Amino acid sequence: MSTKEHLIIFDTTLRDGEQSPGASMTRDEKVRIAKALEKLRVDVIEAGFPMASPGDFEAVKAVAEAVKDSRVCGLARALDADIDRAGEALKGANAGRIHTFIATSPIHMEKKLRMTPDQVVAQAVHAVKRARQYTDDVEFSPEDAGRSEIDFLCRVLEAVIAAGARTVNIPDTVGYNIPDQFGNLIGQLRERLPNADQAVFSVHCHNDLGLAVANSLAAVRQGARQVECTINGLGERAGNAALEEVVMAVRTRQDLFECDSRLDTTQIMNCSRLVSGITGFAVQPNKAVVGANAFAHESGIHQDGVLKHRETYEIMRAQDVGWSQNRMVLGKHSGRNAFRARLQDLGVVLASEEELNAAFARFKDLADRKHEIFDEDLQALVTDATLDAANERVKLVSLRVCSETGERPQADVVLAVDGVERTGRASGGGPVDATFRAIESIVESASVLKLYSVNAITSGTDAQGEVTVRLEKGGRIVNGQGADTDIVIASAKAYINACNKILQPAERAHPQTGDV
Ligand code: KIV
Ligand code: ZN
């Protein structure tokens, strides 16, 4: 039996991750990601900031009700109204946590909060006590701890632990620290606080200097036993510490760490693909652990070495983080049960029989057009099939695009809008441009295209293209996805998906609205 201590993994993809400009997620998308995180076995899922908007409240509530094996956490400023709202959102959780915070750096206290240090301590203690009325599991963060004075940090932390905080999280909010400095900070706090043994020390590092993972690991070496992180390192500005990097560093270097997480790392790729598909934030090919090239050996010397003995150039096994060998998993004659079983293996949970039926119909259609169907195809297809059909006011009926050398491309589209078929025609600079204009001539979303990206899901010329379209209207940002072997059709699907979101009443304000 392992004698290692437990390293708690606190995932904040749905909260801090969503604060990446453009990475907004709907409630249902958040639930899907939360279910995948649960399957990854993360200990705590920070599902949102309930006070930020009614949409955020609903999303935290939905995640709290859907997730059973991970603890679900809601963020709250150190204000009564925020804490009450978080408590309310978490009512249905099997295990809930309230995470409350207030800034402690001189610059934040003076310029942002306009509060004295004494007032900050009093408010922090009051907030923790109030949160304890809802749950025994309260976490406190001194925001901008990385630029706070250590004596003051000691004072605040000792007081909040005495008030009932069971986790004290040390955020490097602006990503200013470097590893030995940050590690020492954690070591000193643990040494100096008389009640340090009554709370778990946690860290939350931002990546402004590219040091979020290194700082988190340095802190773990000094006794931190919770790391806050996000899938693919998503997050405010340059992002947060990437979950997959922290977890794999600790797992791979067990000779250096006295702890380990309990994650099922084979689920990492599923989570990574799901998050990048939903947010439209593509993963760079050379990204550690989850980038397409993370396990690809280009140089002949390396290839030769790996063939002779894998460990000559590989420190982790690709399959341990969920990379499959692009296996052909299903074919055109596969039945519904095999399809459902493979999705389960992939960690994909469909909410209803209707979603399964829709996904299966798309699978059959794809199998007619594409010779080999890989896991990646299935994942894209499921993203397509779980688009909230009930809320889809606009559906693609047919698309015809004419593109010819020397001619301006022209698109003819037929859409069903609220069940009524309508046609649109437009020309454009290219076939995708013409298609978007034709759709827009019917839908009149009046939104601005902020991002258009295409990724080949697998290799080969018959690969599906996965398209993300980001639209903005009146400050509201939505992402649409579509996949197809024909990238113009994939683009049309993605544009229509984004339009359907724009046409729905705003679910939420951006989580950064409010003084956070
Ligand atoms: O970066 C930060 O300080 C935060 C806190 C709310 C923990 O996200
Ligand atoms: Zn943060």
Short mmCIF file of C-alpha atoms and ligand atoms in Angstrom, two decimals:
data_model
loop_
_atom_site.label_atom_id
_atom_site.label_comp_id
_atom_site.label_asym_id
_atom_site.label_seq_id
_atom_site.Cartn_x
_atom_site.Cartn_y
_atom_site.Cartn_z
CA MET A 1 0.00 0.00 0.00
CA SER A 2 1.28 3.50 -0.87
CA THR A 3 2.43 5.59 2.07
CA LYS A 4 2.18 8.75 0.02
CA GLU A 5 0.06 11.65 1.20
CA HIS A 6 -2.96 12.68 -0.86
CA LEU A 7 -2.49 15.65 -3.17
CA ILE A 8 -5.92 17.22 -3.62
CA ILE A 9 -6.66 18.33 -7.17
CA PHE A 10 -9.01 21.31 -7.29
CA ASP A 11 -10.10 22.00 -10.84
CA THR A 12 -11.22 25.53 -11.65
CA THR A 13 -11.72 25.19 -15.42
CA LEU A 14 -15.39 26.07 -15.01
CA ARG A 15 -14.66 29.18 -12.96
CA ASP A 16 -11.19 30.71 -13.49
CA GLY A 17 -10.90 28.87 -16.82
CA GLU A 18 -14.09 30.45 -18.00
CA GLN A 19 -12.62 33.87 -17.22
CA SER A 20 -10.40 33.50 -20.31
CA PRO A 21 -11.79 36.08 -22.69
CA GLY A 22 -14.03 34.21 -25.14
CA ALA A 23 -14.14 30.93 -23.21
CA SER A 24 -17.74 31.22 -22.13
CA MET A 25 -19.69 28.00 -21.56
CA THR A 26 -23.38 27.34 -21.27
CA ARG A 27 -24.86 25.56 -18.27
CA ASP A 28 -25.18 22.29 -20.18
CA GLU A 29 -21.60 22.51 -21.43
CA LYS A 30 -20.44 23.05 -17.86
CA VAL A 31 -22.32 19.97 -16.72
CA ARG A 32 -20.70 17.90 -19.48
CA ILE A 33 -17.23 19.09 -18.50
CA ALA A 34 -18.00 18.51 -14.81
CA LYS A 35 -19.03 14.91 -15.55
CA ALA A 36 -15.76 14.36 -17.43
CA LEU A 37 -13.80 15.85 -14.50
CA GLU A 38 -15.65 13.53 -12.13
CA LYS A 39 -14.59 10.60 -14.30
CA LEU A 40 -11.02 11.94 -14.16
CA ARG A 41 -11.51 11.71 -10.38
CA VAL A 42 -10.65 15.29 -9.52
CA ASP A 43 -11.32 15.93 -5.85
CA VAL A 44 -12.94 19.36 -6.10
CA ILE A 45 -14.68 21.02 -9.05
CA GLU A 46 -15.05 24.79 -8.76
CA ALA A 47 -18.18 25.16 -10.85
CA GLY A 48 -18.55 28.95 -10.95
CA PHE A 49 -19.26 32.12 -9.10
CA PRO A 50 -22.97 32.04 -8.24
CA MET A 51 -23.28 35.75 -7.46
CA ALA A 52 -21.88 36.78 -10.88
CA SER A 53 -25.19 36.26 -12.69
CA PRO A 54 -28.36 34.13 -12.64
CA GLY A 55 -26.76 31.97 -15.34
CA ASP A 56 -23.71 31.33 -13.18
CA PHE A 57 -25.96 30.46 -10.23
CA GLU A 58 -27.92 27.98 -12.37
CA ALA A 59 -24.72 26.41 -13.70
CA VAL A 60 -23.28 25.84 -10.21
CA LYS A 61 -26.63 24.41 -9.09
CA ALA A 62 -26.82 22.08 -12.10
CA VAL A 63 -23.24 20.86 -11.58
CA ALA A 64 -23.90 20.36 -7.85
CA GLU A 65 -26.90 18.19 -8.68
CA ALA A 66 -25.19 16.22 -11.47
CA VAL A 67 -21.86 15.37 -9.82
CA LYS A 68 -21.75 12.78 -7.05
CA ASP A 69 -18.13 11.67 -6.64
CA SER A 70 -16.27 14.98 -6.65
CA ARG A 71 -16.84 17.84 -4.24
CA VAL A 72 -18.50 20.85 -5.91
CA CYS A 73 -17.35 24.33 -4.98
CA GLY A 74 -18.82 27.80 -5.50
CA LEU A 75 -16.78 31.01 -5.32
CA ALA A 76 -17.92 33.98 -3.22
CA ARG A 77 -16.38 37.32 -2.38
CA ALA A 78 -16.19 37.91 1.37
CA LEU A 79 -19.65 39.43 1.28
CA ASP A 80 -22.83 38.12 2.89
CA ALA A 81 -24.87 38.22 -0.31
CA ASP A 82 -22.21 36.27 -2.27
CA ILE A 83 -21.87 33.64 0.44
CA ASP A 84 -25.63 33.17 0.78
CA ARG A 85 -25.95 32.80 -2.98
CA ALA A 86 -23.15 30.22 -3.09
CA GLY A 87 -24.74 28.33 -0.17
CA GLU A 88 -28.05 28.29 -2.03
CA ALA A 89 -26.50 27.08 -5.31
CA LEU A 90 -24.74 24.22 -3.53
CA LYS A 91 -27.79 22.94 -1.64
CA GLY A 92 -28.20 19.89 -3.90
CA ALA A 93 -24.54 18.85 -3.74
CA ASN A 94 -23.48 15.52 -2.31
CA ALA A 95 -20.43 17.33 -0.94
CA GLY A 96 -20.17 21.10 -1.29
CA ARG A 97 -17.54 23.71 -0.57
CA ILE A 98 -17.73 27.49 -0.34
CA HIS A 99 -14.57 29.30 -1.44
CA THR A 100 -14.48 32.85 -0.17
CA PHE A 101 -11.79 35.43 -0.82
CA ILE A 102 -10.65 38.97 -0.14
CA ALA A 103 -7.50 40.74 -1.31
CA THR A 104 -4.59 41.14 1.12
CA SER A 105 -1.84 42.88 -0.86
CA PRO A 106 -1.18 46.54 -0.05
CA ILE A 107 -2.01 47.62 -3.59
CA HIS A 108 -5.34 45.76 -3.68
CA MET A 109 -6.40 46.80 -0.17
CA GLU A 110 -5.57 50.43 -0.75
CA LYS A 111 -6.48 50.98 -4.40
CA LYS A 112 -9.23 48.45 -5.07
CA LEU A 113 -10.96 47.68 -1.78
CA ARG A 114 -10.14 51.01 -0.07
CA MET A 115 -10.06 49.14 3.22
CA THR A 116 -7.59 49.09 6.10
CA PRO A 117 -5.79 45.84 6.97
CA ASP A 118 -7.87 45.58 10.18
CA GLN A 119 -11.07 45.82 8.18
CA VAL A 120 -9.85 43.14 5.77
CA VAL A 121 -9.10 40.73 8.63
CA ALA A 122 -12.51 41.37 10.19
CA GLN A 123 -14.33 40.84 6.90
CA ALA A 124 -12.40 37.67 6.11
CA VAL A 125 -13.25 36.17 9.51
CA HIS A 126 -16.88 37.19 9.21
CA ALA A 127 -17.10 35.64 5.72
CA VAL A 128 -15.63 32.33 6.85
CA LYS A 129 -18.03 32.15 9.81
CA ARG A 130 -20.98 32.91 7.59
CA ALA A 131 -19.92 30.28 5.05
CA ARG A 132 -19.62 27.73 7.87
CA GLN A 133 -23.36 28.15 8.45
CA TYR A 134 -23.84 26.41 5.08
CA THR A 135 -21.07 23.82 5.08
CA ASP A 136 -18.18 22.49 7.16
CA ASP A 137 -16.01 22.72 4.08
CA VAL A 138 -14.91 26.34 3.72
CA GLU A 139 -11.89 27.52 1.77
CA PHE A 140 -10.38 30.96 2.16
CA SER A 141 -8.09 32.78 -0.30
CA PRO A 142 -6.13 35.96 0.41
CA GLU A 143 -6.27 37.31 -3.13
CA ASP A 144 -2.93 38.53 -4.50
CA ALA A 145 -1.11 36.63 -1.75
CA GLY A 146 1.91 36.53 -4.06
CA ARG A 147 2.34 40.28 -3.52
CA SER A 148 1.13 40.42 0.10
CA GLU A 149 3.32 41.01 3.14
CA ILE A 150 4.08 37.76 4.92
CA ASP A 151 3.36 39.12 8.42
CA PHE A 152 -0.06 40.25 7.31
CA LEU A 153 -0.72 36.97 5.54
CA CYS A 154 0.12 35.11 8.75
CA ARG A 155 -2.30 37.30 10.67
CA VAL A 156 -5.19 36.81 8.22
CA LEU A 157 -4.62 33.08 7.78
CA GLU A 158 -4.36 32.35 11.49
CA ALA A 159 -7.62 34.23 12.04
CA VAL A 160 -9.56 32.49 9.25
CA ILE A 161 -8.38 29.04 10.32
CA ALA A 162 -9.53 29.84 13.86
CA ALA A 163 -12.86 30.94 12.35
CA GLY A 164 -13.32 27.58 10.63
CA ALA A 165 -11.57 27.64 7.23
CA ARG A 166 -10.44 24.09 6.47
CA THR A 167 -8.42 25.00 3.38
CA VAL A 168 -6.26 28.09 3.00
CA ASN A 169 -5.41 28.80 -0.59
CA ILE A 170 -2.44 30.99 -1.51
CA PRO A 171 -3.03 32.60 -4.90
CA ASP A 172 -0.33 34.14 -7.02
CA THR A 173 -3.12 36.12 -8.64
CA VAL A 174 -0.96 38.08 -11.08
CA GLY A 175 1.63 35.37 -11.78
CA TYR A 176 4.45 37.44 -10.28
CA ASN A 177 6.33 34.87 -8.21
CA ILE A 178 9.18 32.58 -9.18
CA PRO A 179 9.47 28.99 -7.98
CA ASP A 180 11.92 29.10 -5.05
CA GLN A 181 10.32 32.30 -3.75
CA PHE A 182 6.81 30.86 -3.91
CA GLY A 183 7.86 27.51 -2.46
CA ASN A 184 9.54 29.34 0.45
CA LEU A 185 6.41 31.38 1.05
CA ILE A 186 4.39 28.20 1.55
CA GLY A 187 7.11 26.66 3.74
CA GLN A 188 7.27 29.77 5.93
CA LEU A 189 3.52 30.10 6.30
CA ARG A 190 3.27 26.48 7.40
CA GLU A 191 6.04 27.01 9.90
CA ARG A 192 4.83 30.29 11.30
CA LEU A 193 1.10 29.68 11.71
CA PRO A 194 0.41 28.17 15.13
CA ASN A 195 -2.75 26.48 13.79
CA ALA A 196 -1.28 25.40 10.42
CA ASP A 197 -2.09 21.77 11.16
CA GLN A 198 -5.83 22.54 11.18
CA ALA A 199 -6.02 23.44 7.47
CA VAL A 200 -4.87 22.12 4.14
CA PHE A 201 -2.50 24.48 2.35
CA SER A 202 -3.49 25.05 -1.26
CA VAL A 203 -1.95 27.03 -4.12
CA HIS A 204 -3.47 28.79 -7.12
CA CYS A 205 -0.91 30.07 -9.62
CA HIS A 206 -1.37 32.20 -12.71
CA ASN A 207 0.88 31.88 -15.70
CA ASP A 208 1.81 35.46 -16.60
CA LEU A 209 5.52 34.59 -16.54
CA GLY A 210 4.98 31.02 -17.71
CA LEU A 211 5.71 29.74 -14.20
CA ALA A 212 2.31 28.60 -12.93
CA VAL A 213 3.12 24.88 -12.99
CA ALA A 214 6.67 25.36 -11.68
CA ASN A 215 5.41 27.55 -8.83
CA SER A 216 2.70 25.04 -7.94
CA LEU A 217 5.20 22.17 -7.86
CA ALA A 218 7.63 24.17 -5.73
CA ALA A 219 4.77 24.76 -3.29
CA VAL A 220 3.90 21.06 -3.20
CA ARG A 221 7.53 20.31 -2.34
CA GLN A 222 7.09 22.68 0.62
CA GLY A 223 3.95 21.00 1.93
CA ALA A 224 1.04 22.36 -0.09
CA ARG A 225 -1.47 19.52 -0.40
CA GLN A 226 -3.99 21.06 -2.77
CA VAL A 227 -3.27 22.48 -6.21
CA GLU A 228 -5.79 24.60 -8.05
CA CYS A 229 -5.49 24.16 -11.78
CA THR A 230 -7.36 23.98 -15.06
CA ILE A 231 -7.56 21.67 -18.03
CA ASN A 232 -5.18 22.84 -20.79
CA GLY A 233 -4.08 25.67 -18.47
CA LEU A 234 -7.14 27.73 -19.40
CA GLY A 235 -7.74 30.80 -17.25
CA GLU A 236 -7.67 34.52 -16.73
CA ARG A 237 -5.06 36.24 -18.97
CA ALA A 238 -2.15 33.80 -19.54
CA GLY A 239 -4.09 31.10 -17.69
CA ASN A 240 -3.74 28.95 -14.60
CA ALA A 241 -1.46 26.03 -13.85
CA ALA A 242 -2.32 23.23 -16.29
CA LEU A 243 -3.87 20.30 -14.43
CA GLU A 244 -2.37 17.70 -16.76
CA GLU A 245 1.15 19.06 -16.28
CA VAL A 246 0.94 19.29 -12.49
CA VAL A 247 -0.57 15.83 -12.15
CA MET A 248 1.85 14.14 -14.55
CA ALA A 249 4.90 15.87 -13.05
CA VAL A 250 3.98 14.63 -9.59
CA ARG A 251 3.12 11.14 -10.88
CA THR A 252 6.26 10.86 -13.01
CA ARG A 253 8.63 12.19 -10.34
CA GLN A 254 7.44 10.15 -7.39
CA ASP A 255 11.10 10.02 -6.38
CA LEU A 256 10.82 13.72 -5.48
CA PHE A 257 7.29 14.10 -4.15
CA GLU A 258 5.89 12.83 -0.88
CA CYS A 259 2.37 12.87 -2.24
CA ASP A 260 0.34 11.84 -5.27
CA SER A 261 -3.08 12.62 -6.67
CA ARG A 262 -5.77 9.95 -6.99
CA LEU A 263 -6.57 10.90 -10.59
CA ASP A 264 -7.30 8.41 -13.33
CA THR A 265 -4.84 9.99 -15.73
CA THR A 266 -6.12 7.96 -18.69
CA GLN A 267 -9.04 10.42 -18.74
CA ILE A 268 -6.80 13.44 -19.30
CA MET A 269 -7.07 13.48 -23.10
CA ASN A 270 -10.86 13.21 -22.98
CA CYS A 271 -11.06 16.23 -20.72
CA SER A 272 -8.54 18.15 -22.80
CA ARG A 273 -10.43 17.57 -26.05
CA LEU A 274 -13.77 18.30 -24.48
CA VAL A 275 -12.61 21.61 -23.02
CA SER A 276 -10.86 22.76 -26.18
CA GLY A 277 -13.86 21.75 -28.31
CA ILE A 278 -16.37 23.59 -26.14
CA THR A 279 -14.33 26.74 -25.58
CA GLY A 280 -12.74 26.92 -29.02
CA PHE A 281 -9.30 27.25 -27.38
CA ALA A 282 -7.17 24.96 -29.51
CA VAL A 283 -4.29 23.15 -27.81
CA GLN A 284 -0.90 24.09 -29.28
CA PRO A 285 0.80 21.04 -30.89
CA ASN A 286 3.87 21.24 -28.65
CA LYS A 287 1.87 21.62 -25.42
CA ALA A 288 3.15 19.26 -22.71
CA VAL A 289 1.11 16.08 -22.15
CA VAL A 290 -1.90 16.94 -24.33
CA GLY A 291 -0.38 18.56 -27.45
CA ALA A 292 -0.55 16.55 -30.68
CA ASN A 293 3.26 16.31 -30.75
CA ALA A 294 3.74 15.53 -27.06
CA PHE A 295 4.60 11.91 -27.83
CA ALA A 296 5.72 12.26 -31.47
CA HIS A 297 9.37 11.58 -32.22
CA GLU A 298 10.62 13.27 -35.35
CA SER A 299 14.38 12.85 -35.31
CA GLY A 300 15.71 9.55 -36.64
CA ILE A 301 17.97 9.11 -33.63
CA HIS A 302 15.02 9.49 -31.27
CA GLN A 303 12.80 7.18 -33.30
CA ASP A 304 15.49 4.56 -33.34
CA GLY A 305 16.02 4.88 -29.60
CA VAL A 306 12.31 4.62 -28.79
CA LEU A 307 11.93 1.56 -30.99
CA LYS A 308 14.83 -0.12 -29.21
CA HIS A 309 13.72 0.89 -25.74
CA ARG A 310 10.81 3.31 -25.18
CA GLU A 311 12.33 4.91 -22.08
CA THR A 312 15.37 6.19 -23.98
CA TYR A 313 13.32 9.24 -24.98
CA GLU A 314 9.94 8.90 -23.24
CA ILE A 315 9.36 9.64 -19.58
CA MET A 316 5.63 8.92 -19.66
CA ARG A 317 3.52 6.46 -21.62
CA ALA A 318 1.11 8.08 -24.07
CA GLN A 319 -1.65 5.66 -23.12
CA ASP A 320 -1.33 6.64 -19.44
CA VAL A 321 -2.73 10.06 -20.29
CA GLY A 322 -5.37 8.72 -22.63
CA TRP A 323 -3.72 8.88 -26.05
CA SER A 324 -5.00 5.98 -28.07
CA GLN A 325 -3.29 4.81 -31.23
CA ASN A 326 -5.98 6.35 -33.47
CA ARG A 327 -7.65 2.98 -33.28
CA MET A 328 -10.52 2.24 -35.64
CA VAL A 329 -13.12 1.62 -33.02
CA LEU A 330 -16.34 1.19 -34.90
CA GLY A 331 -17.49 0.71 -38.45
CA LYS A 332 -20.56 1.13 -40.52
CA HIS A 333 -22.05 -2.15 -39.33
CA SER A 334 -21.61 -1.48 -35.63
CA GLY A 335 -24.78 -1.45 -33.59
CA ARG A 336 -26.20 0.91 -31.03
CA ASN A 337 -24.95 -1.09 -28.04
CA ALA A 338 -21.36 -1.18 -29.29
CA PHE A 339 -21.61 2.55 -29.94
CA ARG A 340 -22.93 3.24 -26.44
CA ALA A 341 -20.25 1.00 -24.85
CA ARG A 342 -17.43 2.76 -26.72
CA LEU A 343 -18.72 6.17 -25.63
CA GLN A 344 -18.78 4.93 -22.05
CA ASP A 345 -15.15 3.78 -22.40
CA LEU A 346 -14.31 7.25 -23.63
CA GLY A 347 -15.91 8.76 -20.56
CA VAL A 348 -18.69 10.38 -22.54
CA VAL A 349 -21.94 10.51 -20.63
CA LEU A 350 -25.01 11.41 -22.66
CA ALA A 351 -27.84 12.95 -20.73
CA SER A 352 -30.74 11.13 -22.37
CA GLU A 353 -31.81 8.42 -24.81
CA GLU A 354 -32.67 11.18 -27.31
CA GLU A 355 -29.08 12.43 -27.22
CA LEU A 356 -27.82 8.89 -27.71
CA ASN A 357 -30.19 8.41 -30.65
CA ALA A 358 -29.10 11.69 -32.21
CA ALA A 359 -25.43 10.76 -31.79
CA PHE A 360 -26.01 7.30 -33.21
CA ALA A 361 -27.80 8.70 -36.27
CA ARG A 362 -24.84 11.01 -36.88
CA PHE A 363 -22.44 8.13 -36.43
CA LYS A 364 -24.25 6.08 -39.12
CA ASP A 365 -24.23 9.06 -41.43
CA LEU A 366 -20.50 9.61 -40.86
CA ALA A 367 -19.72 5.91 -41.31
CA ASP A 368 -21.24 6.14 -44.77
CA ARG A 369 -18.87 8.91 -45.72
CA LYS A 370 -15.72 8.07 -43.78
CA HIS A 371 -13.96 4.77 -44.05
CA GLU A 372 -12.43 4.55 -40.59
CA ILE A 373 -13.95 6.03 -37.46
CA PHE A 374 -11.59 6.87 -34.62
CA ASP A 375 -12.18 7.82 -30.99
CA GLU A 376 -11.57 11.45 -31.88
CA ASP A 377 -14.34 11.29 -34.50
CA LEU A 378 -16.72 9.90 -31.92
CA GLN A 379 -15.92 12.68 -29.50
CA ALA A 380 -16.58 15.36 -32.12
CA LEU A 381 -19.75 13.70 -33.19
CA VAL A 382 -21.02 13.60 -29.64
CA THR A 383 -20.25 17.29 -29.19
CA ASP A 384 -22.40 17.84 -32.26
CA ALA A 385 -25.20 15.58 -31.06
CA THR A 386 -25.46 17.07 -27.61
CA LEU A 387 -25.95 20.56 -28.87
CA ASP A 388 -29.05 21.53 -27.02
CA ALA A 389 -31.59 20.31 -29.57
CA ALA A 390 -34.57 21.64 -27.65
CA ASN A 391 -33.17 25.15 -27.77
CA GLU A 392 -32.08 24.99 -31.40
CA ARG A 393 -34.30 27.45 -33.16
CA VAL A 394 -32.26 27.29 -36.34
CA LYS A 395 -31.40 24.03 -38.09
CA LEU A 396 -29.42 23.36 -41.24
CA VAL A 397 -31.56 21.70 -43.89
CA SER A 398 -29.24 21.88 -46.89
CA LEU A 399 -26.27 23.76 -48.27
CA ARG A 400 -24.95 24.11 -51.80
CA VAL A 401 -21.76 26.03 -52.45
CA CYS A 402 -20.25 26.83 -55.83
CA SER A 403 -16.55 27.59 -55.88
CA GLU A 404 -14.71 27.96 -59.17
CA THR A 405 -11.38 29.42 -60.25
CA GLY A 406 -11.81 33.06 -61.22
CA GLU A 407 -15.41 33.23 -59.93
CA ARG A 408 -16.77 34.61 -56.68
CA PRO A 409 -18.03 31.67 -54.56
CA GLN A 410 -21.77 31.53 -54.02
CA ALA A 411 -23.75 29.73 -51.31
CA ASP A 412 -27.40 28.66 -51.27
CA VAL A 413 -28.63 27.61 -47.89
CA VAL A 414 -31.92 26.24 -46.60
CA LEU A 415 -32.54 26.59 -42.88
CA ALA A 416 -35.48 25.63 -40.71
CA VAL A 417 -36.16 28.57 -38.40
CA ASP A 418 -38.69 27.73 -35.68
CA GLY A 419 -39.82 24.88 -37.89
CA VAL A 420 -40.35 27.00 -41.03
CA GLU A 421 -38.03 26.47 -44.01
CA ARG A 422 -36.30 29.56 -45.37
CA THR A 423 -33.74 30.00 -48.12
CA GLY A 424 -30.81 32.37 -48.41
CA ARG A 425 -28.23 33.09 -51.08
CA ALA A 426 -25.01 35.09 -50.90
CA SER A 427 -21.61 35.40 -52.47
CA GLY A 428 -18.39 35.95 -50.56
CA GLY A 429 -14.61 36.12 -50.64
CA GLY A 430 -14.45 32.34 -50.19
CA PRO A 431 -16.91 29.49 -49.76
CA VAL A 432 -17.02 29.84 -45.97
CA ASP A 433 -17.56 33.59 -46.19
CA ALA A 434 -20.38 33.06 -48.71
CA THR A 435 -21.96 30.43 -46.46
CA PHE A 436 -21.88 32.66 -43.38
CA ARG A 437 -23.39 35.54 -45.35
CA ALA A 438 -26.16 33.30 -46.70
CA ILE A 439 -26.97 32.11 -43.16
CA GLU A 440 -26.82 35.64 -41.82
CA SER A 441 -29.26 36.82 -44.54
CA ILE A 442 -31.86 34.55 -42.92
CA VAL A 443 -30.97 34.63 -39.23
CA GLU A 444 -30.00 38.32 -39.00
CA SER A 445 -28.10 37.73 -35.78
CA ALA A 446 -26.24 41.04 -36.30
CA SER A 447 -23.26 39.60 -34.44
CA VAL A 448 -19.58 40.06 -35.14
CA LEU A 449 -17.36 37.11 -36.06
CA LYS A 450 -14.50 37.09 -33.56
CA LEU A 451 -12.87 33.77 -34.29
CA TYR A 452 -13.00 31.12 -36.96
CA SER A 453 -10.80 28.05 -36.58
CA VAL A 454 -10.61 24.66 -38.28
CA ASN A 455 -8.81 21.62 -36.95
CA ALA A 456 -8.47 18.27 -38.63
CA ILE A 457 -9.72 15.79 -36.05
CA THR A 458 -7.65 12.88 -37.34
CA SER A 459 -5.18 12.47 -40.19
CA GLY A 460 -6.02 11.64 -43.80
CA THR A 461 -7.89 13.54 -46.48
CA ASP A 462 -11.20 12.05 -45.38
CA ALA A 463 -10.66 13.40 -41.84
CA GLN A 464 -13.43 15.43 -40.25
CA GLY A 465 -12.82 19.11 -39.86
CA GLU A 466 -13.81 20.51 -36.49
CA VAL A 467 -14.76 24.16 -36.71
CA THR A 468 -15.15 26.71 -33.95
CA VAL A 469 -16.90 30.00 -34.56
CA ARG A 470 -16.92 32.72 -31.92
CA LEU A 471 -19.57 35.44 -32.24
CA GLU A 472 -19.95 38.61 -30.26
CA LYS A 473 -23.02 40.74 -29.85
CA GLY A 474 -23.35 43.64 -27.44
CA GLY A 475 -20.45 42.38 -25.30
CA ARG A 476 -21.85 38.85 -25.14
CA ILE A 477 -19.59 36.13 -26.51
CA VAL A 478 -20.66 32.67 -27.63
CA ASN A 479 -18.80 29.76 -29.18
CA GLY A 480 -20.27 27.42 -31.77
CA GLN A 481 -18.90 24.07 -32.87
CA GLY A 482 -19.48 21.87 -35.89
CA ALA A 483 -17.76 18.82 -37.34
CA ASP A 484 -18.04 17.22 -40.75
CA THR A 485 -15.88 15.61 -43.40
CA ASP A 486 -16.78 18.66 -45.53
CA ILE A 487 -15.28 21.69 -43.81
CA VAL A 488 -17.73 24.14 -45.41
CA ILE A 489 -20.61 22.14 -43.94
CA ALA A 490 -18.73 21.93 -40.61
CA SER A 491 -18.38 25.73 -40.77
CA ALA A 492 -22.09 26.19 -41.46
CA LYS A 493 -22.95 23.94 -38.51
CA ALA A 494 -20.61 25.86 -36.22
CA TYR A 495 -22.02 29.23 -37.33
CA ILE A 496 -25.60 28.01 -36.83
CA ASN A 497 -24.71 26.57 -33.43
CA ALA A 498 -23.30 29.95 -32.36
CA CYS A 499 -26.39 31.74 -33.76
CA ASN A 500 -28.65 29.47 -31.73
CA LYS A 501 -26.81 30.53 -28.61
CA ILE A 502 -26.97 34.22 -29.53
CA LEU A 503 -30.71 33.90 -30.12
CA GLN A 504 -31.27 32.54 -26.62
CA PRO A 505 -31.75 35.01 -23.78
CA ALA A 506 -28.42 35.84 -22.13
CA GLU A 507 -27.75 33.11 -19.57
CA ARG A 508 -25.01 34.90 -17.79
CA ALA A 509 -22.84 37.92 -17.55
CA HIS A 510 -19.12 37.47 -17.96
CA PRO A 511 -17.81 36.11 -14.66
CA GLN A 512 -15.48 39.06 -14.31
CA THR A 513 -18.33 41.52 -14.07
CA GLY A 514 -18.56 42.67 -10.50
CA ASP A 515 -15.61 43.81 -8.51
CA VAL A 516 -13.62 40.58 -8.50
O1 KIV B 1 -6.39 34.36 -8.99
C1 KIV B 1 -7.03 34.50 -7.93
O2 KIV B 1 -6.59 35.14 -6.97
C2 KIV B 1 -8.33 33.86 -7.85
C3 KIV B 1 -8.95 33.81 -6.49
C4 KIV B 1 -10.41 34.03 -6.52
C5 KIV B 1 -8.55 32.54 -5.81
O3 KIV B 1 -8.82 33.33 -8.81
ZN ZN B 2 -7.26 32.94 -10.38
#
